[in-house]
Coordinates of C-alpha atoms and ligand atoms in Angstrom, one line a residue:
Chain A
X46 CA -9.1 -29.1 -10.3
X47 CA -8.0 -25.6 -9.3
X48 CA -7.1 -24.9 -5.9
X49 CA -6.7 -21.4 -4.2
X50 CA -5.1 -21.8 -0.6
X51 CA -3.9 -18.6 0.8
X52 CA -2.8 -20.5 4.0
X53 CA -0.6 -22.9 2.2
X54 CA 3.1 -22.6 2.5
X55 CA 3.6 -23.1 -1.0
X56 CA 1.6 -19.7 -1.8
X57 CA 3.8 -18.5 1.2
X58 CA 6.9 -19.2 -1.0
X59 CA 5.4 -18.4 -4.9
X60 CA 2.3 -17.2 -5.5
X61 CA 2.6 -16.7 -9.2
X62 CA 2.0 -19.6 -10.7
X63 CA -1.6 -20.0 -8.7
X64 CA -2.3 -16.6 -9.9
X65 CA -1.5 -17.1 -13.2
X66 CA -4.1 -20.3 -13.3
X67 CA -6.5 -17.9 -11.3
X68 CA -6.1 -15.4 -14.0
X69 CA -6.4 -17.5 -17.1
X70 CA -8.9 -20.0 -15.8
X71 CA -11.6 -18.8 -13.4
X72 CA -10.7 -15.0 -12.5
X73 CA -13.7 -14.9 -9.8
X74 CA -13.0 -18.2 -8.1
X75 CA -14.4 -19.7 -4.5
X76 CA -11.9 -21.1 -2.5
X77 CA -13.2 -23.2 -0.1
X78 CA -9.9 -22.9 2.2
X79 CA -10.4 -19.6 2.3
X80 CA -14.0 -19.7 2.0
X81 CA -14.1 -16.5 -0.4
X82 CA -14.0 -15.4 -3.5
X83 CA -10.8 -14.7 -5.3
X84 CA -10.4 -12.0 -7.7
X85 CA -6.6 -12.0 -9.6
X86 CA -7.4 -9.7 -12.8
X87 CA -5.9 -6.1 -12.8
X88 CA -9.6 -4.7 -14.1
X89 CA -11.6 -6.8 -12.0
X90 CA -9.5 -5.5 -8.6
X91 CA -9.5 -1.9 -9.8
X92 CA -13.1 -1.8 -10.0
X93 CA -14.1 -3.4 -6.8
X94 CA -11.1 -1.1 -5.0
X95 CA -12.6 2.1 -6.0
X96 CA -16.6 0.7 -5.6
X97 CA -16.4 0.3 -1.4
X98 CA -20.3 0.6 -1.4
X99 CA -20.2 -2.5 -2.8
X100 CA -16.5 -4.1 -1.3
X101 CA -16.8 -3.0 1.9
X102 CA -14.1 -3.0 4.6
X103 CA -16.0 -2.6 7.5
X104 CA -15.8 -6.6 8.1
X105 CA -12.0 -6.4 7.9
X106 CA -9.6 -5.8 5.8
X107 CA -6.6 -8.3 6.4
X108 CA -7.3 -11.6 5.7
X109 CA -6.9 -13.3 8.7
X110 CA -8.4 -10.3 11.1
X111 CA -7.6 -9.4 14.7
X112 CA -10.8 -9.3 16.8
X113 CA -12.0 -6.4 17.5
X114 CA -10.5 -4.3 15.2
X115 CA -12.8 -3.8 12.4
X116 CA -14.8 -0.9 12.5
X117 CA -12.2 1.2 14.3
X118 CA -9.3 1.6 12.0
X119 CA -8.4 3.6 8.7
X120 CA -8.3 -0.1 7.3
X121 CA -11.7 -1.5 8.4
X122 CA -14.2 1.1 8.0
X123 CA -16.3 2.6 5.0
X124 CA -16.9 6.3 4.0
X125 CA -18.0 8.4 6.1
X126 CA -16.9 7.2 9.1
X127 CA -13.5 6.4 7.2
X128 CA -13.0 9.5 5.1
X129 CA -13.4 11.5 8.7
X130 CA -10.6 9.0 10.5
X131 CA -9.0 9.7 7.5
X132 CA -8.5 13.6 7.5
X133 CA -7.8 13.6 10.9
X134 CA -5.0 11.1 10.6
X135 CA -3.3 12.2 7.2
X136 CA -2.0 16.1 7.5
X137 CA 1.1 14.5 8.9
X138 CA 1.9 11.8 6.0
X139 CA 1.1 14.2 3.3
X140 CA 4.5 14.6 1.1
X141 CA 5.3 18.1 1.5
X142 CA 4.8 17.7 5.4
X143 CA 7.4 14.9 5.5
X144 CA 10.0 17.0 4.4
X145 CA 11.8 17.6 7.8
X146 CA 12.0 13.6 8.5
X147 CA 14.6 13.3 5.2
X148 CA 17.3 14.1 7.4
X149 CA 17.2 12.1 10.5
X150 CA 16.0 9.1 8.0
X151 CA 19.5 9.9 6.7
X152 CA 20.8 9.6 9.9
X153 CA 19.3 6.9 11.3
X154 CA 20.2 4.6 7.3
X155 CA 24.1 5.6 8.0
X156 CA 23.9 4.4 11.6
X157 CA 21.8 0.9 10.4
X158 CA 24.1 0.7 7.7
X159 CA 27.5 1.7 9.5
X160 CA 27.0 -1.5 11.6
X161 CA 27.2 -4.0 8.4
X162 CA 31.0 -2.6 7.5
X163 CA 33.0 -5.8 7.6
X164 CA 30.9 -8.1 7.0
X165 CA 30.9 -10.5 4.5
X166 CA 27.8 -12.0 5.2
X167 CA 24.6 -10.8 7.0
X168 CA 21.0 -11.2 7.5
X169 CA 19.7 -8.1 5.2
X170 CA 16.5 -8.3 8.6
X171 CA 19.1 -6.5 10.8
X172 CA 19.6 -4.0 8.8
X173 CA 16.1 -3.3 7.6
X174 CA 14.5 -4.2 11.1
X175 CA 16.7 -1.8 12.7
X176 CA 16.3 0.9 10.0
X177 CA 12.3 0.8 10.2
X178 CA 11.8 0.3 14.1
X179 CA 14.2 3.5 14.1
X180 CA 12.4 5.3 11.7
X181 CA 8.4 4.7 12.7
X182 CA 9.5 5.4 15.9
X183 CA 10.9 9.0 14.9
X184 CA 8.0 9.7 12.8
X185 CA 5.5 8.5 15.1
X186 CA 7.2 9.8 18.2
X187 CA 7.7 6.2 19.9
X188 CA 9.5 7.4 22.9
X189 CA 12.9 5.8 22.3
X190 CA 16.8 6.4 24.1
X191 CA 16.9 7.9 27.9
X192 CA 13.0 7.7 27.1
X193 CA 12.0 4.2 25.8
X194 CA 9.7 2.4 27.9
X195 CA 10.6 -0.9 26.0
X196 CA 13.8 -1.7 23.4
X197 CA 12.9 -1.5 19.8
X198 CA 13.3 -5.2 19.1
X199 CA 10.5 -6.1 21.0
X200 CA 8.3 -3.5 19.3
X201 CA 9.3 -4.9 16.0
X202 CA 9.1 -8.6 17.3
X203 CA 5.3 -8.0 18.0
X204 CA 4.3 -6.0 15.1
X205 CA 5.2 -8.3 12.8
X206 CA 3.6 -11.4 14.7
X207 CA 0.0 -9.9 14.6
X208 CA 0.2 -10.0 10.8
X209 CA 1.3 -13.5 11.1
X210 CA -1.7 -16.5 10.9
X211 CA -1.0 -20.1 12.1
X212 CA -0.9 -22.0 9.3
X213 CA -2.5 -25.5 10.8
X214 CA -5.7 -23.3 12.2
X215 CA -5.7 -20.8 9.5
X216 CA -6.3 -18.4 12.2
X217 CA -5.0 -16.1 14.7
X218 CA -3.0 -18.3 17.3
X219 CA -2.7 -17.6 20.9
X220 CA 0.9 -15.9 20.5
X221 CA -0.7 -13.8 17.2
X222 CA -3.1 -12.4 19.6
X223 CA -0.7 -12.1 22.6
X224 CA 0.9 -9.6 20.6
X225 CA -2.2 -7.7 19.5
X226 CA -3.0 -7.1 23.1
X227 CA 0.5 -6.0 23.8
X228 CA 0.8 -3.8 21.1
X229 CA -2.4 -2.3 22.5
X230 CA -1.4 -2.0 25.7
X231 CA 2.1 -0.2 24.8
X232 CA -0.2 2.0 22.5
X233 CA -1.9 3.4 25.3
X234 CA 1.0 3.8 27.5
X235 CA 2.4 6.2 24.9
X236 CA -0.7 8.1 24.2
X237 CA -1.0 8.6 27.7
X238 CA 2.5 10.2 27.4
X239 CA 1.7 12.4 24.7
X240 CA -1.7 13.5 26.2
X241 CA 0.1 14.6 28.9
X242 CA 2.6 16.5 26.9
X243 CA 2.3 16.9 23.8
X244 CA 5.0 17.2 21.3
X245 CA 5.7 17.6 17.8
X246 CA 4.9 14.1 16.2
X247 CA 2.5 11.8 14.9
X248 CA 0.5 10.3 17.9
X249 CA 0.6 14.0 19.5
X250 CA -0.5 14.8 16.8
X251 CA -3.5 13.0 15.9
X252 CA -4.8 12.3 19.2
X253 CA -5.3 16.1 19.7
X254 CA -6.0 16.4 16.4
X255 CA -9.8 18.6 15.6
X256 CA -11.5 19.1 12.7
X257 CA -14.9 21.9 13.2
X258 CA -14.9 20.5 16.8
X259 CA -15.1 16.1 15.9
X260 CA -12.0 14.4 17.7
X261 CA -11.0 10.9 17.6
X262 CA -12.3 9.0 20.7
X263 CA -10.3 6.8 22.7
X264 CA -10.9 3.6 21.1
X265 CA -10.0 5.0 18.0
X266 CA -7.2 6.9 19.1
X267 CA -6.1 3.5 20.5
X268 CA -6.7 1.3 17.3
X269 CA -5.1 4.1 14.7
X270 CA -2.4 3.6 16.8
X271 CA -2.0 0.1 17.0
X272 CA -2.5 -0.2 13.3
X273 CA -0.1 2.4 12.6
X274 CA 2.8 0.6 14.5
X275 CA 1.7 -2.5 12.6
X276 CA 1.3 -1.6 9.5
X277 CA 4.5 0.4 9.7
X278 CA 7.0 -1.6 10.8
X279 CA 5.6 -4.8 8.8
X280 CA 4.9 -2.9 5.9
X281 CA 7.8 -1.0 5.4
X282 CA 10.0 -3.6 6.9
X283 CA 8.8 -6.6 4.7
X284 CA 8.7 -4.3 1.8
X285 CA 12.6 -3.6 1.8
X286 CA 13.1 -7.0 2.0
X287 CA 11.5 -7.8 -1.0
X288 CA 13.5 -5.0 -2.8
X289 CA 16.9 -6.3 -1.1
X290 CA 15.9 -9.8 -2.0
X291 CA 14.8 -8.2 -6.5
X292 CA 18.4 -6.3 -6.3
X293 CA 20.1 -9.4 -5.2
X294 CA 18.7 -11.7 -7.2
X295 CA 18.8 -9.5 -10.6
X296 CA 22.3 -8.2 -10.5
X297 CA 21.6 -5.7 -13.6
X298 CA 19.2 -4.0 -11.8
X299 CA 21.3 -3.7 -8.8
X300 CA 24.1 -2.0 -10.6
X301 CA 22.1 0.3 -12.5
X302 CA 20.9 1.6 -9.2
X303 CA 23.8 1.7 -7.2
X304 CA 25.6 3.8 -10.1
X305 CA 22.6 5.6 -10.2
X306 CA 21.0 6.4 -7.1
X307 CA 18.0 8.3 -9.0
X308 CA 17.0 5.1 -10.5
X309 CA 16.1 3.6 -6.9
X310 CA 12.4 5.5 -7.4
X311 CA 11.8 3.8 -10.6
X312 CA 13.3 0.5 -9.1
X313 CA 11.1 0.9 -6.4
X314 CA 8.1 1.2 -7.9
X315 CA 8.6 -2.3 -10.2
X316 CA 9.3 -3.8 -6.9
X317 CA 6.1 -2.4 -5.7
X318 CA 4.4 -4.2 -9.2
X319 CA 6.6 -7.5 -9.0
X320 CA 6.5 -8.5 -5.8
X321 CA 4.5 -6.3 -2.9
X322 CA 4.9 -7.4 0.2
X323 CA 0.9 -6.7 0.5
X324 CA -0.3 -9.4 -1.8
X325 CA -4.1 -10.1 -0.8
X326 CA -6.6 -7.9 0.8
X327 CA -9.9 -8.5 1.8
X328 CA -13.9 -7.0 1.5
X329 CA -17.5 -8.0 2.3
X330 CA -20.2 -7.4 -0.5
X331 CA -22.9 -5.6 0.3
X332 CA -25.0 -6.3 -2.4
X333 CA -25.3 -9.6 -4.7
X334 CA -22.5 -8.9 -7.9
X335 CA -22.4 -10.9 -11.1
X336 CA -19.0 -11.6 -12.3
X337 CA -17.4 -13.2 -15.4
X338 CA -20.7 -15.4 -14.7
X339 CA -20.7 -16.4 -11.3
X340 CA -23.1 -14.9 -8.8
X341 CA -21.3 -13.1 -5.8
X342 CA -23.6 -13.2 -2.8
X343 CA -24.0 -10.2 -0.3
X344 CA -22.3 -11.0 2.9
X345 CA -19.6 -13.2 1.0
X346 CA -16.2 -12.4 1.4
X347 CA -13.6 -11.3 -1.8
X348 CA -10.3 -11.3 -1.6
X349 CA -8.2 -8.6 -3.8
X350 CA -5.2 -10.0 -4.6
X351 CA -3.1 -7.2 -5.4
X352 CA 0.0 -9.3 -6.3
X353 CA -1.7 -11.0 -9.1
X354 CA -3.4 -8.0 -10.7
X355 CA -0.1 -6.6 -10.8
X356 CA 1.2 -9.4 -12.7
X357 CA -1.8 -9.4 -15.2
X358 CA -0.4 -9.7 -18.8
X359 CA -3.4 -7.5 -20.3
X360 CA -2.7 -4.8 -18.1
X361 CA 1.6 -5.3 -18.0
X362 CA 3.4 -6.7 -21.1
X363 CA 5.9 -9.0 -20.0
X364 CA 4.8 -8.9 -16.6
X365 CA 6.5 -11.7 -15.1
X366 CA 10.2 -9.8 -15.9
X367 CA 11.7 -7.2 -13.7
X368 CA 12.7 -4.5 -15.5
X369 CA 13.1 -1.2 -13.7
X370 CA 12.9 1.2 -16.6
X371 CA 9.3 -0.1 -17.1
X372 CA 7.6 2.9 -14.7
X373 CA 4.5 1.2 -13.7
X374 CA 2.0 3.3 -13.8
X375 CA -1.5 2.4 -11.8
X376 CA 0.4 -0.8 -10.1
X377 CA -1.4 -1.8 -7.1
X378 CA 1.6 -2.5 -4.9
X379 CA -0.2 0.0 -2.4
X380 CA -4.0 -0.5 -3.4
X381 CA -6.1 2.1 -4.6
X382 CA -9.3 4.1 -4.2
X383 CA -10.1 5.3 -1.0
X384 CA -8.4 2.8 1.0
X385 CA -4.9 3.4 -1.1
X386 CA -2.2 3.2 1.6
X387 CA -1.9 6.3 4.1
X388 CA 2.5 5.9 3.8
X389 CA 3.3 6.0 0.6
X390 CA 5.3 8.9 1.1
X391 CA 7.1 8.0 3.5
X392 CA 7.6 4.4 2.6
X393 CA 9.1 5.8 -0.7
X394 CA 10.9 8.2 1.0
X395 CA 12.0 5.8 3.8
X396 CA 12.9 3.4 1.2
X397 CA 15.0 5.2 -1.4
X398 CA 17.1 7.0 1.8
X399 CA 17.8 3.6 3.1
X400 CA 19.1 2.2 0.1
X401 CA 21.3 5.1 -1.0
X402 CA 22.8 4.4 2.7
X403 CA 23.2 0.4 2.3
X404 CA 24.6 0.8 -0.9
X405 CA 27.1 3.2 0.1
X406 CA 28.7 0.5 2.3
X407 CA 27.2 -2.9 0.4
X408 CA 27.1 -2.0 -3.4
X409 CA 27.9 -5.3 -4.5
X410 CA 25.8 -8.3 -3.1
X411 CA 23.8 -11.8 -3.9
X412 CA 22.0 -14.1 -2.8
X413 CA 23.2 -16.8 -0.4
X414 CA 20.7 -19.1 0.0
X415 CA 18.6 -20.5 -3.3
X416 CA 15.5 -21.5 -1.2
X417 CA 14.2 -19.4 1.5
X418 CA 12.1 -19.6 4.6
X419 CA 8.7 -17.2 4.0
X420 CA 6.4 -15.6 6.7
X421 CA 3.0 -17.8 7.4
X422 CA 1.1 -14.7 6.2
X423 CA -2.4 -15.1 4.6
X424 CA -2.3 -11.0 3.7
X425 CA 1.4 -10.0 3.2
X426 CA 4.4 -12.1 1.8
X427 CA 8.4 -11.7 2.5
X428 CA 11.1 -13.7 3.0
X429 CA 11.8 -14.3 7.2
X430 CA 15.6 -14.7 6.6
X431 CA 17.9 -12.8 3.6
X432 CA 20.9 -14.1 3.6
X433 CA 23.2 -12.1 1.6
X434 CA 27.2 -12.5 0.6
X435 CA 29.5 -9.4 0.1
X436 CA 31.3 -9.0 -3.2
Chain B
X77 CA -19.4 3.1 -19.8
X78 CA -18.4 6.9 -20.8
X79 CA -16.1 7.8 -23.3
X80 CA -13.8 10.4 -21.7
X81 CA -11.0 12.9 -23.6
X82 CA -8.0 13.9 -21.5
X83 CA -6.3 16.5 -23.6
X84 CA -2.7 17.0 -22.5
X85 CA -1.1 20.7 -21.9
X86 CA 0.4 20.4 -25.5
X87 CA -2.8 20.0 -26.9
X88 CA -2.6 16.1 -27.3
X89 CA -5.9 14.6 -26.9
X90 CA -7.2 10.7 -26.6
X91 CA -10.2 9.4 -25.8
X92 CA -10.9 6.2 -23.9
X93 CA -13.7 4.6 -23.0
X94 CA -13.7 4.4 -18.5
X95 CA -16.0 1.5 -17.0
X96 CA -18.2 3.2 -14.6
X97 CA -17.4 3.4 -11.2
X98 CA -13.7 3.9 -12.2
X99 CA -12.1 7.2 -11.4
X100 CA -10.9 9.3 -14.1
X101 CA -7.5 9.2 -12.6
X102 CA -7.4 5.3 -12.8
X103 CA -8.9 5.4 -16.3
X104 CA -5.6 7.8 -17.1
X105 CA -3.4 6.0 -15.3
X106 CA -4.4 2.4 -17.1
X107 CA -4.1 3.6 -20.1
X108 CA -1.2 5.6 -19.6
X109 CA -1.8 9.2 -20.4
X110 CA 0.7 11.6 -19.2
X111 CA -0.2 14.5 -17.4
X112 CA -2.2 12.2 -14.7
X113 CA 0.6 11.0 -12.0
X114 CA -1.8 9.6 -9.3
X115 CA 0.2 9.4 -6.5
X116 CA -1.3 8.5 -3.4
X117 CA -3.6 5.9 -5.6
X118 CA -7.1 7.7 -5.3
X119 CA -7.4 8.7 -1.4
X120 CA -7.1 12.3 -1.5
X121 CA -4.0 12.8 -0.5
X122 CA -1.7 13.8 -3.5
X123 CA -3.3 16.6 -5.9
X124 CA -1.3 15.0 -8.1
X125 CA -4.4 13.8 -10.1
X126 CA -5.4 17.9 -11.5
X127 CA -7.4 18.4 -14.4
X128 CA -9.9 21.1 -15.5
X129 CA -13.4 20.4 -16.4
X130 CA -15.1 21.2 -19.7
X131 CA -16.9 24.7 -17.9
X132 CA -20.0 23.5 -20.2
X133 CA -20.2 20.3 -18.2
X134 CA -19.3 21.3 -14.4
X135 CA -23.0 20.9 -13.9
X136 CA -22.8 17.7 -14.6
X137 CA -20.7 16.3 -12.1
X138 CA -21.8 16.3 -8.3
X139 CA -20.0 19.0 -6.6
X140 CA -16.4 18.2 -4.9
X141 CA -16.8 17.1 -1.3
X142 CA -14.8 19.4 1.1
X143 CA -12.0 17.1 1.7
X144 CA -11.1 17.7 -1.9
X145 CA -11.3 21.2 -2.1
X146 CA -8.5 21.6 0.5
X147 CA -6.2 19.0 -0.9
X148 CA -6.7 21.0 -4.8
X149 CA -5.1 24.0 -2.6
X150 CA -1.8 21.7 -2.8
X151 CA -2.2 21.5 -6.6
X152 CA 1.0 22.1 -8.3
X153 CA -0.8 24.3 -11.6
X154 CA -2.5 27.0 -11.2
X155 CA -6.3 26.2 -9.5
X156 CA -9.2 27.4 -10.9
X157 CA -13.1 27.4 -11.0
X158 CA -13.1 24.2 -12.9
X159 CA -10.5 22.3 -11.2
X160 CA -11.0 18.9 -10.1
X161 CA -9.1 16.0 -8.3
X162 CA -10.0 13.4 -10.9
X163 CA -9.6 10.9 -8.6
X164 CA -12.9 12.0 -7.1
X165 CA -14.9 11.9 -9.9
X166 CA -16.3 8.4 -10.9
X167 CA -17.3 7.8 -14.5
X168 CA -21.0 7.0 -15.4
X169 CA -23.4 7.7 -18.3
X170 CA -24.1 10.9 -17.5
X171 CA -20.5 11.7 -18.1
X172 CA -20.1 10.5 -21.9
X173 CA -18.5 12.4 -24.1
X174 CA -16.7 14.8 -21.2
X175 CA -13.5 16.7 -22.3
X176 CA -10.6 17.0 -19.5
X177 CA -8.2 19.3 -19.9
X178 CA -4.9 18.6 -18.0
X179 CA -1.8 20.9 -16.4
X180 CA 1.0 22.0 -17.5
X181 CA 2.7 20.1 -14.4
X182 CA 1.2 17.9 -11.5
X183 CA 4.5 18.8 -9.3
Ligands
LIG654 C1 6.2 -0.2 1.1 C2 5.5 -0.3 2.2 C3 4.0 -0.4 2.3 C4 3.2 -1.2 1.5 C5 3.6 -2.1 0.3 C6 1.8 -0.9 1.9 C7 0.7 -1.4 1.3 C8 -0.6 -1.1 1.6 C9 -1.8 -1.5 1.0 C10 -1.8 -2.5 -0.2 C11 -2.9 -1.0 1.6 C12 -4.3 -1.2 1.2 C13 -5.1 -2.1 2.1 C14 -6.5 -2.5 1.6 O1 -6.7 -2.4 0.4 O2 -7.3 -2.8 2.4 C15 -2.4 -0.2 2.6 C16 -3.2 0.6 3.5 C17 -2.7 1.3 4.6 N1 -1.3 1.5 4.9 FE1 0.2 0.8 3.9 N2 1.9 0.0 3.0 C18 3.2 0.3 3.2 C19 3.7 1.2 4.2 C20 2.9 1.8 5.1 C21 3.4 2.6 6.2 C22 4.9 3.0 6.4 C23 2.3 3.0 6.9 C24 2.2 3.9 8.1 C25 3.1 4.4 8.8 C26 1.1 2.5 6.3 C27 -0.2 2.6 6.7 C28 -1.3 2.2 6.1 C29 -2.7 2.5 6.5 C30 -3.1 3.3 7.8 C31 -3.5 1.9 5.6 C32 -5.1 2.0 5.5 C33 -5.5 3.2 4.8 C34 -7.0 3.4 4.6 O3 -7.7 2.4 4.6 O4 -7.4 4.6 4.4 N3 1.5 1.7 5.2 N4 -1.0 -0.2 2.7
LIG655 S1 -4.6 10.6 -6.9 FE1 -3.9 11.6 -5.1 S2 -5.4 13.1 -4.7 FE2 -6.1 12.2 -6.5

């Protein structure tokens, strides 16, 4: 019998080989752990990605959701309401409008990276917690130095606990929610701050933000907000750990880009296809949907599992190898259709200038441990420790 | 089901068929014709996904929203009366047999 368990360690740790099965065997499958329905082939997630009339997100879009959040973020809503959030959110994360963060980006990589010289064996989490704390925080206009109102490891510590799920309760424990509500309550502290002066970054930005007289209320000021931070400093954070963790487990690929630095785009983008760090997403059918013969109710629940339509063989030959000349085109390491991710600029950007930096210091590096300890995450997947040894 | 034709800015043509619902941008991108990059994965924020419209069949095609109309302003090629995001535009029937021509560059 085929099982499906998104809350299971072992999916945790390797999801392929489930996927795989998924793929070959029943590519619309129920799991009753998760109580929905699965869907693992390339085609089959494209199409309900760019049909949100049918795969709606206004139930949620994480798998394990926080209360109260759907409906009132990017994430969790549907055209119109989303496509307005939308415009008044992403002027500032277009590419050409990122261009003056290159520098301090630069700045702040050399300082993370500055910090490892000596060592001859580290936790890659310092470096890349440090780096994207740093960064969101300069983007977003965190207050941060003689301004702070709280030190960057705490923002960091809470962001990524409210993607986190218990794994015995398949839901949202108390400490999960505990730092929701903080991450809330920080949230408004700061737009409070930039309400009352403005400035020139993100949250100034988009909380004064107008477009032909329609503003974004409080709540959602509030909730873009708190899913910004989140989905930041998880995102970007657990994503560089999954490229530090494919460079130090494929030395090839890590020399290649170390002796070329303008490879790290195309590396990044098979790492995006090999491994996300966002494997599953989730929708709500709105209407009943026949698929490779099974009947899809309205109301259920379908999971998208990006990670697996991006190791699909009939869409990638050879999928399962990771091979950074392949240039990916239409992976779904950031989703797709309307709800594609808002920072793929400046997670590409972000990551490219932080590994230019890290290499500069660290260019030759493995793996030290064989087995590693993964985040209890039903939605995104990374390693909690990387524990790498200088060359 | 429409059978689309992306010719590229050197004149190279191919025809797929696009399941509908998909975007002509996905349908480019899956089966890897250049001249489509795709960058920000369908949500209007990239221009990266240019093409011009067979004039004959602009009629065809319900009219871009206004979101999309300010994003083509970032278009890398030159924009004209035709252009389209074709990540906005979502094959059915009605489409079948379209001709798309692409840019010289996307950027
Ligand atoms: C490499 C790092 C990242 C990865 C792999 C990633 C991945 C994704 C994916 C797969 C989605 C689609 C979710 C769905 O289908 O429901 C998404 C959406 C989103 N991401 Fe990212 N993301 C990254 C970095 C970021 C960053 C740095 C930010 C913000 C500062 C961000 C903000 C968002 C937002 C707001 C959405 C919702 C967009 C919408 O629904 O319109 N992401 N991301
Ligand atoms: S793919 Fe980015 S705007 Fe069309």
């Amino acid at each position: 019998m085929l099982h499906f368990d998104p809350y299971s360690p072992a999916v945790d740790a390797d999801p392929f080989p489930y996927y795989k099965r998924l793929r070959d065997e029943a590519p619309c499958f129920w799991s009753e752990e998760a109580q929905m329905w699965i869907l693992s082939r390339y085609a089959d997630i494209v199409g309900a990605g760019q049909d949100w009339k049918t795969y709606s997100s206004a139930a949620g879009n994480m798998m394990t959701e926080l209360p109260n959040r759907a409906g009132s973020t990017l994430g969790t809503t549907d055209p119109p309401r989303h496509d307005r959030l939308r415009a008044l959110v992403q002027y500032a994360f277009l590419k050409r409008n990122l261009e003056g963060l290159a520098g301090p980006i630069r700045d702040i990589a050399r300082g993370a990276a500055d910090e490892l010289r000596g060592e001859t064996t580290f936790d890659f989490k310092d470096f890349s917690a440090k780096f994207t704390v740093r960064v969101l925080m300069a983007a977003l206009g965190l207050p941060s130095g003689a301004e702070a109102i709280v030190d960057e490891d705490t923002v960091r510590e809470k962001a990524v606990l409210m993607v986190q799920s218990d794994p015995r309760t398949r839901a949202k424990g108390p400490e999960h929610l505990a730092a929701f509500d903080w991450m809330r309550e920080y949230a408004a502290k700061v737009i409070a701050m930039r309400r009352a002066a403005p400035r020139d970054d993100l949250i100034s930005n988009f909380a004064m933000a107008e477009i032909d007289g329609d503003k974004l209320d409080d709540r959602e000021v509030l909730l873009t907000t708190t899913t910004l931070v989140m989905a930041g400093v998880e995102s970007l954070g657990g994503f560089m750990m999954m490229f530090a963790y494919n460079l130090a487990t494929f030395p090839e690929a890590r020399e290649a880009v170390v002796l070329n630095p303008d490879l790290l785009a195309d590396a990044i983008e098979e790492s995006l296809r090999f491994n996300t760090s966002a494997q599953r997403f989730k929708r709500r059918l709105m209407r009943d949907v026949t698929l490779h013969g099974q009947t899809l109710r309205e109301g259920d629940f379908v999971c998208l599992a990006y990670g697996s339509g991006n190791r699909d063989e009939r869409q990638f030959p050879d999928p399962d190898r990771y091979d950074v000349a392949r240039k990916p085109r239409g992976h779904l390491g950031f989703g797709g259709g309307v709800h594609a991710c808002l920072g793929t600029s400046i997670a590409r950007l972000a990551t490219k200038i932080a590994f230019e930096a890290f290499h500069e210091v660290v260019p030759r590096y493995s793996r030290v441990a064989d087995q590693l300890a993964w985040m209890p995450s039903s939605t995104f997947r990374s390693p909690l420790v990387l524990e790498l040894a200088v060359h | 089901m429409a059978k689309i034709t992306y010719v590229e800015h050197n004149g190279h043509a191919t025809t797929v068929d696009v399941p509908d619902g998909w975007s002509l941008m996905q349908a480019a991108v899956t089966n890897a014709i250049p001249g489509i990059v795709g960058e920000c994965g369908g949500s209007r924020a990239c221009a990266t996904c240019h093409c011009y419209i067979d004039e004959a069949r602009l009629g065809d095609l319900p009219a871009p929203e206004e979101g999309e109309l300010a994003m083509l302003d970032m278009a890398a090629a030159e924009v004209r009366p035709a252009s389209r995001l074709s990540c906005q535009i979502k094959a059915s029937p009605a489409l079948d047999g379209l001709v798309v021509h692409l840019p010289e560059t996307q950027g």
